[in-house]
Amino acid sequence: MGARSKARKRAVDFLYEADLLGTDPVTLLAERVGSPDIPPVNDYTVTLVEGVHTNRARIDDLISEHAEGWTLQRMPAVDRAVLRIGLYELLWAADVPDAVAIDEAVELAKGLSTDDSPRFVNGVLGRIAVIADQLRAVL
């Protein structure tokens, strides 16, 4: 697993934990960075957590709009975290190609969530990728 893939997995862990605790992921991250009790946190993990947090309202609106038949609250918490990271990379990470953002999110869903999650994540992000250029133009 490459460094960025590991950073994405770690970001999912932070977003998932913050979601379950009902706390701010950036605060949770700040409490953990530099702690002797956990491994060092990759800079890209920090970028992803902060980016998702900063753009969360827009990210959640887009996920809700394109997740056919699912509300954000009804989704497994892991799927929400994976989708948030995937969508952040799709729209805000200029150095990540769209196909890579989607593929990495699908791989995370395969390893961390239900059997149906990879297809679900791929479908939601794929629908958004079709209009990604239009969305980026207004961000």
PDB file of C-alpha atoms in Angstrom:
ATOM      1  CA  MET A   1       0.000   0.000   0.000  1.00  0.00           C
ATOM      2  CA  GLY A   2       1.407   3.380  -1.037  1.00  0.00           C
ATOM      3  CA  ALA A   3       1.915   6.333   1.278  1.00  0.00           C
ATOM      4  CA  ARG A   4      -1.136   8.199   0.004  1.00  0.00           C
ATOM      5  CA  SER A   5      -3.316   5.089   0.289  1.00  0.00           C
ATOM      6  CA  LYS A   6      -2.213   4.702   3.908  1.00  0.00           C
ATOM      7  CA  ALA A   7      -2.891   8.402   4.500  1.00  0.00           C
ATOM      8  CA  ARG A   8      -6.407   8.000   3.081  1.00  0.00           C
ATOM      9  CA  LYS A   9      -7.068   5.014   5.336  1.00  0.00           C
ATOM     10  CA  ARG A  10      -5.873   6.995   8.327  1.00  0.00           C
ATOM     11  CA  ALA A  11      -8.085   9.942   7.345  1.00  0.00           C
ATOM     12  CA  VAL A  12     -11.078   7.578   7.160  1.00  0.00           C
ATOM     13  CA  ASP A  13     -10.199   6.419  10.690  1.00  0.00           C
ATOM     14  CA  PHE A  14     -10.207   9.997  11.998  1.00  0.00           C
ATOM     15  CA  LEU A  15     -13.415  10.990  10.196  1.00  0.00           C
ATOM     16  CA  TYR A  16     -15.153   7.787  11.294  1.00  0.00           C
ATOM     17  CA  GLU A  17     -14.131   8.210  14.932  1.00  0.00           C
ATOM     18  CA  ALA A  18     -15.149  11.873  14.987  1.00  0.00           C
ATOM     19  CA  ASP A  19     -18.505  10.962  13.419  1.00  0.00           C
ATOM     20  CA  LEU A  20     -19.166   8.314  16.076  1.00  0.00           C
ATOM     21  CA  LEU A  21     -18.081  10.605  18.912  1.00  0.00           C
ATOM     22  CA  GLY A  22     -20.022  13.560  17.503  1.00  0.00           C
ATOM     23  CA  THR A  23     -16.910  15.700  17.618  1.00  0.00           C
ATOM     24  CA  ASP A  24     -14.970  17.889  15.227  1.00  0.00           C
ATOM     25  CA  PRO A  25     -12.456  15.799  13.212  1.00  0.00           C
ATOM     26  CA  VAL A  26      -9.873  18.598  13.108  1.00  0.00           C
ATOM     27  CA  THR A  27      -9.956  18.893  16.908  1.00  0.00           C
ATOM     28  CA  LEU A  28      -9.621  15.126  17.227  1.00  0.00           C
ATOM     29  CA  LEU A  29      -6.715  15.180  14.797  1.00  0.00           C
ATOM     30  CA  ALA A  30      -5.014  18.044  16.659  1.00  0.00           C
ATOM     31  CA  GLU A  31      -5.275  16.103  19.911  1.00  0.00           C
ATOM     32  CA  ARG A  32      -3.583  13.096  18.310  1.00  0.00           C
ATOM     33  CA  VAL A  33      -0.829  14.710  16.228  1.00  0.00           C
ATOM     34  CA  GLY A  34       2.421  14.435  18.125  1.00  0.00           C
ATOM     35  CA  SER A  35       0.964  12.084  20.736  1.00  0.00           C
ATOM     36  CA  PRO A  36       3.442   9.418  21.825  1.00  0.00           C
ATOM     37  CA  ASP A  37       0.544   6.932  22.030  1.00  0.00           C
ATOM     38  CA  ILE A  38      -0.150   6.784  18.280  1.00  0.00           C
ATOM     39  CA  PRO A  39       1.995   6.517  15.157  1.00  0.00           C
ATOM     40  CA  PRO A  40       2.958   9.774  13.415  1.00  0.00           C
ATOM     41  CA  VAL A  41       0.231  11.293  11.258  1.00  0.00           C
ATOM     42  CA  ASN A  42       1.092  11.768   7.576  1.00  0.00           C
ATOM     43  CA  ASP A  43       0.762  15.312   6.193  1.00  0.00           C
ATOM     44  CA  TYR A  44      -1.653  14.071   3.533  1.00  0.00           C
ATOM     45  CA  THR A  45      -3.908  12.637   6.255  1.00  0.00           C
ATOM     46  CA  VAL A  46      -4.015  16.104   7.812  1.00  0.00           C
ATOM     47  CA  THR A  47      -4.760  17.665   4.405  1.00  0.00           C
ATOM     48  CA  LEU A  48      -7.657  15.266   3.827  1.00  0.00           C
ATOM     49  CA  VAL A  49      -9.216  15.660   7.268  1.00  0.00           C
ATOM     50  CA  GLU A  50      -8.920  19.457   7.162  1.00  0.00           C
ATOM     51  CA  GLY A  51     -10.164  19.598   3.557  1.00  0.00           C
ATOM     52  CA  VAL A  52     -13.205  17.449   4.293  1.00  0.00           C
ATOM     53  CA  HIS A  53     -13.947  19.501   7.407  1.00  0.00           C
ATOM     54  CA  THR A  54     -13.638  22.836   5.595  1.00  0.00           C
ATOM     55  CA  ASN A  55     -15.878  21.731   2.706  1.00  0.00           C
ATOM     56  CA  ARG A  56     -18.154  19.356   4.623  1.00  0.00           C
ATOM     57  CA  ALA A  57     -21.446  21.173   4.029  1.00  0.00           C
ATOM     58  CA  ARG A  58     -20.945  21.182   0.246  1.00  0.00           C
ATOM     59  CA  ILE A  59     -19.577  17.623   0.266  1.00  0.00           C
ATOM     60  CA  ASP A  60     -22.549  16.329   2.256  1.00  0.00           C
ATOM     61  CA  ASP A  61     -25.020  18.179   0.013  1.00  0.00           C
ATOM     62  CA  LEU A  62     -23.490  16.578  -3.085  1.00  0.00           C
ATOM     63  CA  ILE A  63     -23.419  13.110  -1.545  1.00  0.00           C
ATOM     64  CA  SER A  64     -27.054  13.439  -0.465  1.00  0.00           C
ATOM     65  CA  GLU A  65     -28.039  14.685  -3.892  1.00  0.00           C
ATOM     66  CA  HIS A  66     -26.343  11.799  -5.743  1.00  0.00           C
ATOM     67  CA  ALA A  67     -26.818   8.866  -3.342  1.00  0.00           C
ATOM     68  CA  GLU A  68     -29.950   7.479  -4.910  1.00  0.00           C
ATOM     69  CA  GLY A  69     -32.305   6.035  -2.320  1.00  0.00           C
ATOM     70  CA  TRP A  70     -30.039   6.784   0.650  1.00  0.00           C
ATOM     71  CA  THR A  71     -29.908   9.621   3.144  1.00  0.00           C
ATOM     72  CA  LEU A  72     -26.571  10.585   4.626  1.00  0.00           C
ATOM     73  CA  GLN A  73     -27.739   9.553   8.104  1.00  0.00           C
ATOM     74  CA  ARG A  74     -28.809   6.104   6.882  1.00  0.00           C
ATOM     75  CA  MET A  75     -25.427   5.290   5.344  1.00  0.00           C
ATOM     76  CA  PRO A  76     -22.890   3.340   7.382  1.00  0.00           C
ATOM     77  CA  ALA A  77     -20.493   5.779   9.067  1.00  0.00           C
ATOM     78  CA  VAL A  78     -17.539   4.206   7.254  1.00  0.00           C
ATOM     79  CA  ASP A  79     -19.209   4.798   3.882  1.00  0.00           C
ATOM     80  CA  ARG A  80     -19.839   8.437   4.795  1.00  0.00           C
ATOM     81  CA  ALA A  81     -16.167   8.892   5.663  1.00  0.00           C
ATOM     82  CA  VAL A  82     -14.985   7.161   2.478  1.00  0.00           C
ATOM     83  CA  LEU A  83     -17.371   9.169   0.302  1.00  0.00           C
ATOM     84  CA  ARG A  84     -16.339  12.432   1.950  1.00  0.00           C
ATOM     85  CA  ILE A  85     -12.657  11.759   1.269  1.00  0.00           C
ATOM     86  CA  GLY A  86     -13.343  10.548  -2.267  1.00  0.00           C
ATOM     87  CA  LEU A  87     -15.421  13.607  -3.067  1.00  0.00           C
ATOM     88  CA  TYR A  88     -12.897  15.960  -1.501  1.00  0.00           C
ATOM     89  CA  GLU A  89     -10.166  14.474  -3.695  1.00  0.00           C
ATOM     90  CA  LEU A  90     -12.422  14.482  -6.742  1.00  0.00           C
ATOM     91  CA  LEU A  91     -13.267  18.177  -6.507  1.00  0.00           C
ATOM     92  CA  TRP A  92     -10.592  19.920  -4.439  1.00  0.00           C
ATOM     93  CA  ALA A  93      -7.352  17.903  -4.822  1.00  0.00           C
ATOM     94  CA  ALA A  94      -6.014  19.138  -8.153  1.00  0.00           C
ATOM     95  CA  ASP A  95      -3.094  16.704  -8.068  1.00  0.00           C
ATOM     96  CA  VAL A  96      -5.364  13.625  -7.851  1.00  0.00           C
ATOM     97  CA  PRO A  97      -6.887  12.428 -11.145  1.00  0.00           C
ATOM     98  CA  ASP A  98     -10.629  11.753 -10.974  1.00  0.00           C
ATOM     99  CA  ALA A  99     -10.189   8.048 -11.726  1.00  0.00           C
ATOM    100  CA  VAL A 100      -7.643   7.705  -8.910  1.00  0.00           C
ATOM    101  CA  ALA A 101      -9.909   9.460  -6.390  1.00  0.00           C
ATOM    102  CA  ILE A 102     -12.757   7.094  -7.252  1.00  0.00           C
ATOM    103  CA  ASP A 103     -10.590   3.963  -7.355  1.00  0.00           C
ATOM    104  CA  GLU A 104      -8.966   4.740  -4.003  1.00  0.00           C
ATOM    105  CA  ALA A 105     -12.383   5.328  -2.403  1.00  0.00           C
ATOM    106  CA  VAL A 106     -13.690   2.042  -3.813  1.00  0.00           C
ATOM    107  CA  GLU A 107     -10.622   0.209  -2.467  1.00  0.00           C
ATOM    108  CA  LEU A 108     -11.173   1.733   0.972  1.00  0.00           C
ATOM    109  CA  ALA A 109     -14.810   0.625   0.892  1.00  0.00           C
ATOM    110  CA  LYS A 110     -13.731  -2.904  -0.101  1.00  0.00           C
ATOM    111  CA  GLY A 111     -11.397  -3.148   2.854  1.00  0.00           C
ATOM    112  CA  LEU A 112     -13.439  -1.368   5.488  1.00  0.00           C
ATOM    113  CA  SER A 113     -17.143  -1.715   4.836  1.00  0.00           C
ATOM    114  CA  THR A 114     -19.899  -4.029   3.606  1.00  0.00           C
ATOM    115  CA  ASP A 115     -19.906  -6.157   0.456  1.00  0.00           C
ATOM    116  CA  ASP A 116     -22.283  -3.673  -1.195  1.00  0.00           C
ATOM    117  CA  SER A 117     -20.289  -0.585  -0.260  1.00  0.00           C
ATOM    118  CA  PRO A 118     -17.703  -0.596  -3.082  1.00  0.00           C
ATOM    119  CA  ARG A 119     -20.434  -0.586  -5.731  1.00  0.00           C
ATOM    120  CA  PHE A 120     -22.353   2.101  -3.831  1.00  0.00           C
ATOM    121  CA  VAL A 121     -19.268   4.329  -3.417  1.00  0.00           C
ATOM    122  CA  ASN A 122     -18.350   3.852  -7.076  1.00  0.00           C
ATOM    123  CA  GLY A 123     -21.885   4.765  -8.174  1.00  0.00           C
ATOM    124  CA  VAL A 124     -22.126   7.942  -6.094  1.00  0.00           C
ATOM    125  CA  LEU A 125     -18.660   9.207  -7.001  1.00  0.00           C
ATOM    126  CA  GLY A 126     -19.120   8.172 -10.638  1.00  0.00           C
ATOM    127  CA  ARG A 127     -22.310  10.228 -10.933  1.00  0.00           C
ATOM    128  CA  ILE A 128     -20.554  13.236  -9.437  1.00  0.00           C
ATOM    129  CA  ALA A 129     -17.453  12.742 -11.635  1.00  0.00           C
ATOM    130  CA  VAL A 130     -19.637  13.247 -14.730  1.00  0.00           C
ATOM    131  CA  ILE A 131     -20.314  16.820 -13.606  1.00  0.00           C
ATOM    132  CA  ALA A 132     -17.031  17.392 -11.730  1.00  0.00           C
ATOM    133  CA  ASP A 133     -15.708  20.018 -14.172  1.00  0.00           C
ATOM    134  CA  GLN A 134     -18.925  22.050 -13.825  1.00  0.00           C
ATOM    135  CA  LEU A 135     -18.760  21.746 -10.027  1.00  0.00           C
ATOM    136  CA  ARG A 136     -15.101  22.767  -9.878  1.00  0.00           C
ATOM    137  CA  ALA A 137     -15.904  25.876 -11.932  1.00  0.00           C
ATOM    138  CA  VAL A 138     -18.228  27.163  -9.190  1.00  0.00           C
ATOM    139  CA  LEU A 139     -16.300  26.115  -6.087  1.00  0.00           C
TER     140      LEU A 139
END
